CSV table of C-alpha atoms and ligand atoms in Angstrom, one decimal:
chain,number,residue,atom,x,y,z
K,6,MET,CA,128.6,-7.2,31.4
K,7,ALA,CA,130.0,-6.4,34.4
K,8,PHE,CA,128.1,-6.8,37.7
K,9,PRO,CA,128.2,-6.4,41.6
K,10,THR,CA,127.6,-9.7,43.7
K,11,GLU,CA,128.5,-10.3,46.5
K,12,THR,CA,131.7,-11.0,46.3
K,13,VAL,CA,133.7,-9.1,44.2
K,14,TYR,CA,132.1,-7.8,40.5
K,15,GLY,CA,132.3,-9.9,38.0
K,16,LEU,CA,132.2,-10.2,33.8
K,17,GLY,CA,129.3,-11.5,32.2
K,18,ALA,CA,128.2,-13.4,29.3
K,19,ASP,CA,125.2,-15.6,28.2
K,20,ALA,CA,126.9,-19.1,29.5
K,21,SER,CA,125.4,-20.6,26.4
K,22,ASN,CA,126.9,-18.7,23.8
K,23,PRO,CA,130.4,-19.5,23.2
K,24,ALA,CA,131.2,-16.8,21.4
K,25,ALA,CA,130.0,-14.9,24.1
K,26,VAL,CA,131.9,-16.2,26.3
K,27,ALA,CA,134.8,-16.3,23.9
K,28,ARG,CA,134.8,-13.1,24.4
K,29,ILE,CA,135.0,-12.6,28.6
K,30,TYR,CA,138.4,-14.9,28.0
K,31,ARG,CA,139.4,-12.9,25.4
K,32,VAL,CA,139.5,-9.5,27.5
K,33,LYS,CA,140.4,-11.3,31.2
K,34,GLY,CA,143.6,-12.6,29.0
K,35,ARG,CA,142.9,-16.1,31.1
K,36,PRO,CA,143.9,-18.9,29.1
K,37,ALA,CA,141.5,-21.4,28.4
K,38,ASN,CA,141.6,-24.5,29.6
K,39,HIS,CA,140.5,-22.0,33.0
K,40,PRO,CA,136.6,-23.1,33.8
K,41,VAL,CA,134.7,-20.0,34.5
K,42,ILE,CA,131.5,-20.1,37.1
K,43,VAL,CA,128.1,-20.0,35.8
K,44,HIS,CA,126.0,-18.3,38.2
K,45,ILE,CA,122.1,-19.1,37.5
K,46,GLY,CA,118.8,-18.2,39.6
K,47,ASP,CA,118.2,-20.8,41.6
K,48,ALA,CA,119.2,-24.2,42.4
K,49,GLY,CA,116.0,-24.6,40.3
K,50,GLN,CA,118.8,-25.3,37.4
K,51,LEU,CA,121.5,-27.2,38.5
K,52,GLU,CA,120.1,-30.1,36.6
K,53,ARG,CA,119.9,-28.0,33.2
K,54,TRP,CA,124.3,-27.5,34.2
K,55,ALA,CA,125.1,-30.1,36.5
K,56,ARG,CA,124.6,-33.7,35.5
K,57,GLU,CA,124.1,-35.7,39.0
K,58,VAL,CA,123.3,-33.3,42.0
K,59,PRO,CA,124.2,-34.9,45.2
K,60,GLU,CA,122.5,-34.8,48.2
K,61,HIS,CA,125.9,-33.3,49.4
K,62,ALA,CA,125.1,-30.0,46.7
K,63,ARG,CA,120.7,-30.0,47.4
K,64,LYS,CA,121.5,-29.8,51.3
K,65,LEU,CA,124.4,-26.8,50.9
K,66,ALA,CA,122.5,-25.2,48.3
K,67,ALA,CA,119.6,-25.3,49.7
K,68,ARG,CA,121.3,-24.1,53.2
K,69,LEU,CA,124.2,-21.1,52.1
K,70,TRP,CA,122.3,-20.3,49.0
K,71,PRO,CA,121.9,-16.9,46.9
K,72,GLY,CA,125.5,-16.9,49.4
K,73,PRO,CA,129.2,-17.2,48.5
K,74,LEU,CA,129.8,-20.6,47.7
K,75,THR,CA,130.5,-22.5,44.9
K,76,LEU,CA,130.0,-26.1,43.6
K,77,VAL,CA,132.1,-27.8,41.1
K,78,LEU,CA,129.1,-31.2,39.9
K,79,LYS,CA,130.6,-33.4,36.8
K,80,ARG,CA,129.1,-30.9,33.9
K,81,ALA,CA,125.6,-32.5,32.2
K,82,LEU,CA,125.7,-33.9,29.0
K,83,GLY,CA,126.1,-30.9,25.8
K,84,VAL,CA,127.6,-28.2,28.5
K,85,GLY,CA,130.9,-27.2,26.6
K,86,ASP,CA,134.8,-27.6,26.8
K,87,TYR,CA,134.8,-23.4,26.4
K,88,LEU,CA,132.6,-23.1,29.9
K,89,THR,CA,134.6,-26.4,32.1
K,90,GLY,CA,138.3,-26.0,30.6
K,91,GLY,CA,137.6,-29.2,28.7
K,92,GLU,CA,137.8,-30.5,32.9
K,93,ASP,CA,134.4,-32.9,33.0
K,94,THR,CA,133.3,-30.6,35.6
K,95,ILE,CA,131.2,-26.9,36.2
K,96,GLY,CA,131.6,-24.9,38.0
K,97,LEU,CA,127.8,-23.1,40.0
K,98,ARG,CA,126.7,-21.0,41.8
K,99,VAL,CA,123.3,-18.6,42.9
K,100,PRO,CA,125.2,-14.5,43.8
K,101,GLY,CA,123.3,-13.1,47.3
K,102,HIS,CA,123.3,-9.8,45.7
K,103,PRO,CA,119.8,-8.5,44.6
K,104,VAL,CA,121.1,-7.0,41.2
K,105,ALA,CA,122.5,-9.9,40.0
K,106,LEU,CA,119.9,-11.7,40.8
K,107,GLU,CA,117.1,-9.7,39.7
K,108,VAL,CA,119.2,-9.9,35.7
K,109,LEU,CA,119.5,-13.8,36.5
K,110,GLY,CA,115.1,-13.5,36.8
K,111,GLN,CA,115.6,-11.1,33.4
K,112,PHE,CA,117.8,-13.4,31.9
K,113,GLY,CA,116.1,-16.9,33.3
K,114,GLY,CA,119.7,-18.8,31.7
K,115,GLY,CA,122.7,-19.3,33.3
K,116,ILE,CA,125.2,-16.6,33.2
K,117,ALA,CA,129.2,-17.7,33.5
K,118,ALA,CA,131.1,-14.6,34.9
K,119,PRO,CA,134.6,-15.4,36.5
K,120,SER,CA,135.9,-11.9,38.1
K,121,ALA,CA,136.0,-8.9,36.5
K,122,ASN,CA,139.5,-8.0,36.3
K,123,LYS,CA,142.6,-9.1,33.8
K,124,PHE,CA,143.6,-12.5,35.0
K,125,GLY,CA,145.3,-12.5,37.9
K,126,CYS,CA,145.2,-9.4,38.6
K,127,ILE,CA,143.6,-7.9,41.7
K,128,SER,CA,139.8,-8.7,41.9
K,129,PRO,CA,136.9,-5.4,42.0
K,130,THR,CA,135.0,-5.1,44.4
K,131,THR,CA,134.0,-1.6,43.4
K,132,ALA,CA,132.0,-0.4,39.9
K,133,ALA,CA,135.4,2.0,39.9
K,134,HIS,CA,137.4,-1.1,39.5
K,135,VAL,CA,136.5,-2.9,37.0
K,136,ARG,CA,135.8,-0.3,35.1
K,137,SER,CA,140.0,1.3,35.6
K,138,ASP,CA,140.5,-2.5,34.4
K,139,LEU,CA,138.8,-3.3,31.9
K,140,GLY,CA,136.1,0.1,31.2
K,141,LYS,CA,137.6,0.1,27.1
K,142,GLU,CA,137.1,-3.3,26.2
K,143,ILE,CA,133.5,-3.9,27.3
K,144,ASP,CA,129.5,-3.1,26.3
K,145,LEU,CA,128.4,-2.0,30.0
K,146,ILE,CA,129.0,-2.0,33.5
K,147,LEU,CA,126.3,-2.6,36.8
K,148,ASP,CA,127.0,-0.3,39.7
K,149,GLY,CA,125.6,-2.0,43.0
K,150,GLY,CA,128.7,-0.3,44.6
K,151,PRO,CA,130.9,-2.2,47.3
K,152,CYS,CA,130.7,-5.9,47.8
K,153,GLU,CA,129.5,-6.5,51.0
K,154,ILE,CA,132.0,-9.6,51.4
K,155,GLY,CA,135.3,-8.7,49.2
K,156,ILE,CA,136.7,-12.2,48.3
K,157,GLU,CA,136.0,-14.5,46.3
K,158,SER,CA,133.6,-17.0,46.4
K,159,THR,CA,134.7,-20.4,49.1
K,160,ILE,CA,134.2,-23.4,46.1
K,161,ILE,CA,133.8,-27.2,47.1
K,162,ASP,CA,133.9,-29.9,44.7
K,163,LEU,CA,131.6,-32.5,45.2
K,164,SER,CA,132.3,-34.4,42.4
K,165,ARG,CA,133.8,-36.6,43.6
K,166,ASP,CA,132.8,-38.9,46.7
K,167,ARG,CA,134.4,-36.8,49.3
K,168,PRO,CA,133.9,-33.0,49.2
K,169,VAL,CA,136.9,-31.6,48.4
K,170,LEU,CA,137.8,-27.9,49.4
K,171,LEU,CA,139.0,-25.9,45.7
K,172,ARG,CA,138.8,-21.8,47.6
K,173,PRO,CA,138.8,-21.2,51.1
K,174,GLY,CA,136.6,-17.4,51.4
K,175,ARG,CA,133.8,-16.0,53.8
K,176,ILE,CA,132.2,-18.9,53.8
K,177,GLY,CA,134.6,-21.6,56.7
K,178,THR,CA,135.3,-25.2,56.3
K,179,GLU,CA,132.9,-25.9,59.9
K,180,GLU,CA,129.1,-24.0,58.5
K,181,ILE,CA,130.3,-26.3,55.7
K,182,ALA,CA,130.8,-29.4,57.8
K,183,ALA,CA,127.9,-28.5,60.1
K,184,THR,CA,125.2,-28.6,56.9
K,185,LEU,CA,126.9,-32.0,55.6
K,186,GLY,CA,128.5,-34.0,58.9
K,187,VAL,CA,131.9,-33.9,57.2
K,188,LYS,CA,134.4,-31.1,56.9
K,189,PRO,CA,135.8,-30.5,53.6
K,190,GLU,CA,139.1,-31.7,53.1
K,191,PRO,CA,141.5,-29.9,52.2
K,192,ARG,CA,142.4,-29.9,48.3
K,193,ASP,CA,145.2,-33.5,47.2
K,194,ARG,CA,146.4,-34.0,43.4
K,195,GLY,CA,143.5,-35.2,41.9
K,196,ALA,CA,141.3,-31.7,43.1
K,197,PRO,CA,139.9,-30.2,39.5
K,198,ARG,CA,141.6,-27.3,38.7
K,199,ALA,CA,141.1,-23.6,39.5
K,200,PRO,CA,143.0,-21.1,38.9
K,201,GLY,CA,142.5,-19.0,42.0
K,202,THR,CA,144.3,-21.7,43.3
K,203,LEU,CA,147.7,-20.9,41.7
K,204,GLU,CA,150.3,-19.6,43.3
K,205,SER,CA,150.3,-16.2,42.6
K,206,HIS,CA,146.9,-14.7,41.8
K,207,TYR,CA,144.9,-12.3,43.5
K,208,ALA,CA,148.7,-10.1,42.8
K,209,PRO,CA,149.2,-6.4,42.2
K,210,ARG,CA,152.2,-4.2,40.3
K,211,LYS,CA,154.6,-4.0,43.9
K,212,PRO,CA,156.0,-6.3,44.9
K,213,LEU,CA,154.3,-7.3,48.7
K,214,ARG,CA,156.5,-8.8,51.4
K,215,LEU,CA,154.6,-10.2,54.0
K,216,VAL,CA,155.3,-8.8,57.6
K,217,ALA,CA,155.6,-11.3,61.1
K,218,ILE,CA,154.5,-8.9,64.1
K,219,GLU,CA,158.4,-9.3,65.5
K,220,GLN,CA,159.9,-7.9,61.8
K,221,TRP,CA,157.6,-4.6,62.8
K,222,GLU,CA,159.5,-4.2,65.7
K,223,ARG,CA,163.2,-4.2,64.0
K,224,GLY,CA,162.4,-2.6,60.3
K,225,ALA,CA,164.0,0.3,59.1
K,226,TRP,CA,160.9,0.8,56.0
K,227,GLN,CA,160.7,3.4,54.4
K,228,ASN,CA,158.6,5.0,50.9
K,229,CYS,CA,156.5,1.6,51.6
K,230,ALA,CA,153.2,1.3,51.6
K,231,VAL,CA,152.1,-0.3,54.9
K,232,LEU,CA,148.5,-2.2,55.8
K,233,CYS,CA,149.0,-2.2,59.7
K,234,PHE,CA,146.7,-4.2,62.2
K,235,ARG,CA,148.7,-1.5,63.8
K,236,ALA,CA,148.3,3.5,64.1
K,237,ARG,CA,150.9,4.9,62.1
K,238,PRO,CA,153.5,5.9,64.7
K,239,VAL,CA,155.1,9.1,64.7
K,240,GLY,CA,157.6,10.2,62.7
K,241,ASP,CA,156.3,7.4,60.0
K,242,LYS,CA,158.9,7.1,57.0
K,243,ASN,CA,156.9,4.8,54.7
K,244,ALA,CA,154.5,6.9,52.2
K,245,VAL,CA,151.0,5.3,53.1
K,246,TRP,CA,149.4,3.7,54.9
K,247,ILE,CA,147.2,2.2,56.1
K,248,ARG,CA,145.4,1.1,59.5
K,249,ALA,CA,143.4,-2.7,58.4
K,250,SER,CA,139.7,-4.2,60.4
K,251,THR,CA,140.9,-6.5,63.4
K,252,ASP,CA,137.3,-7.8,62.1
K,253,PRO,CA,138.9,-11.2,59.7
K,254,GLN,CA,135.4,-9.5,57.9
K,255,ARG,CA,135.3,-6.5,57.9
K,256,TYR,CA,139.3,-6.9,56.4
K,257,ALA,CA,138.3,-9.2,53.5
K,258,ARG,CA,136.3,-6.5,53.1
K,259,ASP,CA,137.9,-4.0,52.2
K,260,LEU,CA,141.2,-6.1,50.9
K,261,TYR,CA,141.5,-5.3,48.3
K,262,SER,CA,140.3,-1.5,46.9
K,263,SER,CA,143.6,-1.0,49.9
K,264,LEU,CA,145.9,-3.8,47.8
K,265,ARG,CA,145.0,-1.0,45.0
K,266,ALA,CA,144.8,2.1,47.1
K,267,LEU,CA,148.8,1.1,47.4
K,268,ASP,CA,149.6,-0.7,44.5
K,269,ALA,CA,148.9,2.4,43.1
K,270,SER,CA,151.4,4.8,45.9
K,271,GLY,CA,155.1,6.0,45.4
K,272,CYS,CA,155.6,3.3,46.9
K,273,ASP,CA,159.2,0.6,47.4
K,274,GLU,CA,156.7,-1.9,48.1
K,275,ILE,CA,154.2,-2.9,50.0
K,276,LEU,CA,153.8,-4.1,53.3
K,277,VAL,CA,151.7,-5.7,55.2
K,278,GLU,CA,151.6,-7.1,58.6
K,279,GLU,CA,150.3,-11.2,58.3
K,280,PRO,CA,147.5,-11.8,59.5
K,281,PRO,CA,146.6,-14.5,62.7
K,282,ALA,CA,147.2,-17.8,61.7
K,283,SER,CA,143.1,-19.3,63.1
K,284,ALA,CA,140.5,-20.9,60.6
K,285,GLU,CA,139.0,-17.4,60.4
K,286,TRP,CA,141.1,-16.0,59.0
K,287,ALA,CA,142.6,-18.5,57.0
K,288,ALA,CA,140.1,-17.2,53.2
K,289,VAL,CA,142.6,-13.6,54.1
K,290,ARG,CA,145.0,-15.2,54.6
K,291,ASP,CA,144.7,-17.1,52.2
K,292,ARG,CA,144.9,-14.4,49.3
K,293,LEU,CA,147.8,-12.4,50.8
K,294,LEU,CA,150.2,-15.7,50.2
K,295,ARG,CA,148.8,-15.5,47.1
K,296,ALA,CA,149.0,-11.6,46.3
K,297,ARG,CA,152.7,-11.9,48.1
K,298,SER,CA,155.5,-11.3,45.2
K,299,LYS,CA,157.4,-15.0,46.1
L,307,TXA,O1,132.6,-15.0,44.0
L,307,TXA,C1,133.0,-15.6,42.8
L,307,TXA,O2,133.5,-16.8,43.1
L,307,TXA,C2,133.2,-14.9,41.7
L,307,TXA,C3,132.2,-14.1,41.6
L,307,TXA,C4,132.0,-13.2,40.8
L,307,TXA,O3,131.0,-14.4,41.1
L,307,TXA,N1,133.8,-15.6,40.6
L,307,TXA,C5,134.9,-15.9,40.1
L,307,TXA,O4,135.4,-16.4,39.6
L,307,TXA,O5,135.8,-15.9,41.3
L,307,TXA,P1,137.2,-17.5,38.9
L,307,TXA,O6,136.0,-17.3,37.3
L,307,TXA,O7,138.0,-15.8,39.1
L,307,TXA,O8,137.2,-17.6,39.6
L,307,TXA,C6,136.7,-19.1,39.3
L,307,TXA,C7,137.5,-20.2,40.5
L,307,TXA,C8,138.6,-20.5,39.4
L,307,TXA,O9,139.5,-20.9,40.7
L,307,TXA,C9,138.1,-22.0,38.7
L,307,TXA,O10,139.2,-22.4,38.7
L,307,TXA,C10,137.4,-22.1,39.2
L,307,TXA,O11,136.7,-21.2,39.9
L,307,TXA,N2,136.9,-23.2,38.7
L,307,TXA,C11,135.7,-23.3,38.0
L,307,TXA,N3,134.6,-24.3,37.4
L,307,TXA,C12,135.1,-25.2,37.8
L,307,TXA,C13,135.3,-25.9,37.2
L,307,TXA,N4,135.0,-27.1,36.9
L,307,TXA,N5,136.5,-26.9,38.9
L,307,TXA,C14,137.2,-27.0,39.4
L,307,TXA,N6,137.0,-25.7,38.7
L,307,TXA,C15,136.8,-24.5,38.9
L,308,MG,MG1,139.5,-14.5,39.8
């Protein structure tokens, strides 16, 4: 069943049912060695899935759950490889969406849920996105309206001695540092694998190019689909022009919908104006770097 969360729509199944989880992988076309996030109704269920719940995890859960934050912890005894991709860790999150929390509350158990899109493609932020990607292959879509945050949760690995940021999201490293008193480190080689951190992910079908502001002036772009901070100039010859918000949170909220619209146009290429390099744009930049063609 697909369901809304505050980040993106998830494709959910009973996390303690290996056959149900296997079906998620089949529908997504996702390789079996990529772990899924288990969604839980409250932090009180952490011990059922994690064999160690360090102080850092308790602090983040108390302050930021329900919310767009996934914690990677050492998995509990009995948590199967079918959830963890064979890793010794498990990703856990209490989503901050009333529909997701209602489902979790009534169900009582954990719900394994990756984003409800085909592997490597753009995550869905509306029920209509899910229907167009997976509609024929799944049993039910719960429509909770468009997702408020629009990009996937921040992932923090707490399974080792220091917190490590595996995926940036709405909750930034400053906010985590303010709660823990220590700033999460960037990913290193020892970090658990995460497909959201593959170099190419979240990608549209059309080629996508990131264009710096100086290049804009010089380019004679035609028949492109454009996502840009400026209004469309008079006489512009491009297929589509979407004017992006200069607020990073609103930009993130609309990003996947915009990319889908650009991708669906008759353009030859998608051009996205490079967002600023500041910390508040880190999550958006991360997604755009993975969405662009290599
Ligand atoms: O916002 C979100 O996190 C959404 C909503 C539905 O909750 N879910 C989502 O799931 O983005 P998915 O499967 O598309 O991405 C989950 C990410 C992957 O990059 C996966 O590798 C990582 O979480 N992950 C899950 N369990 C992990 C683990 N044990 N160790 C390392 N990474 C893990
Ligand atoms: Mg995904």
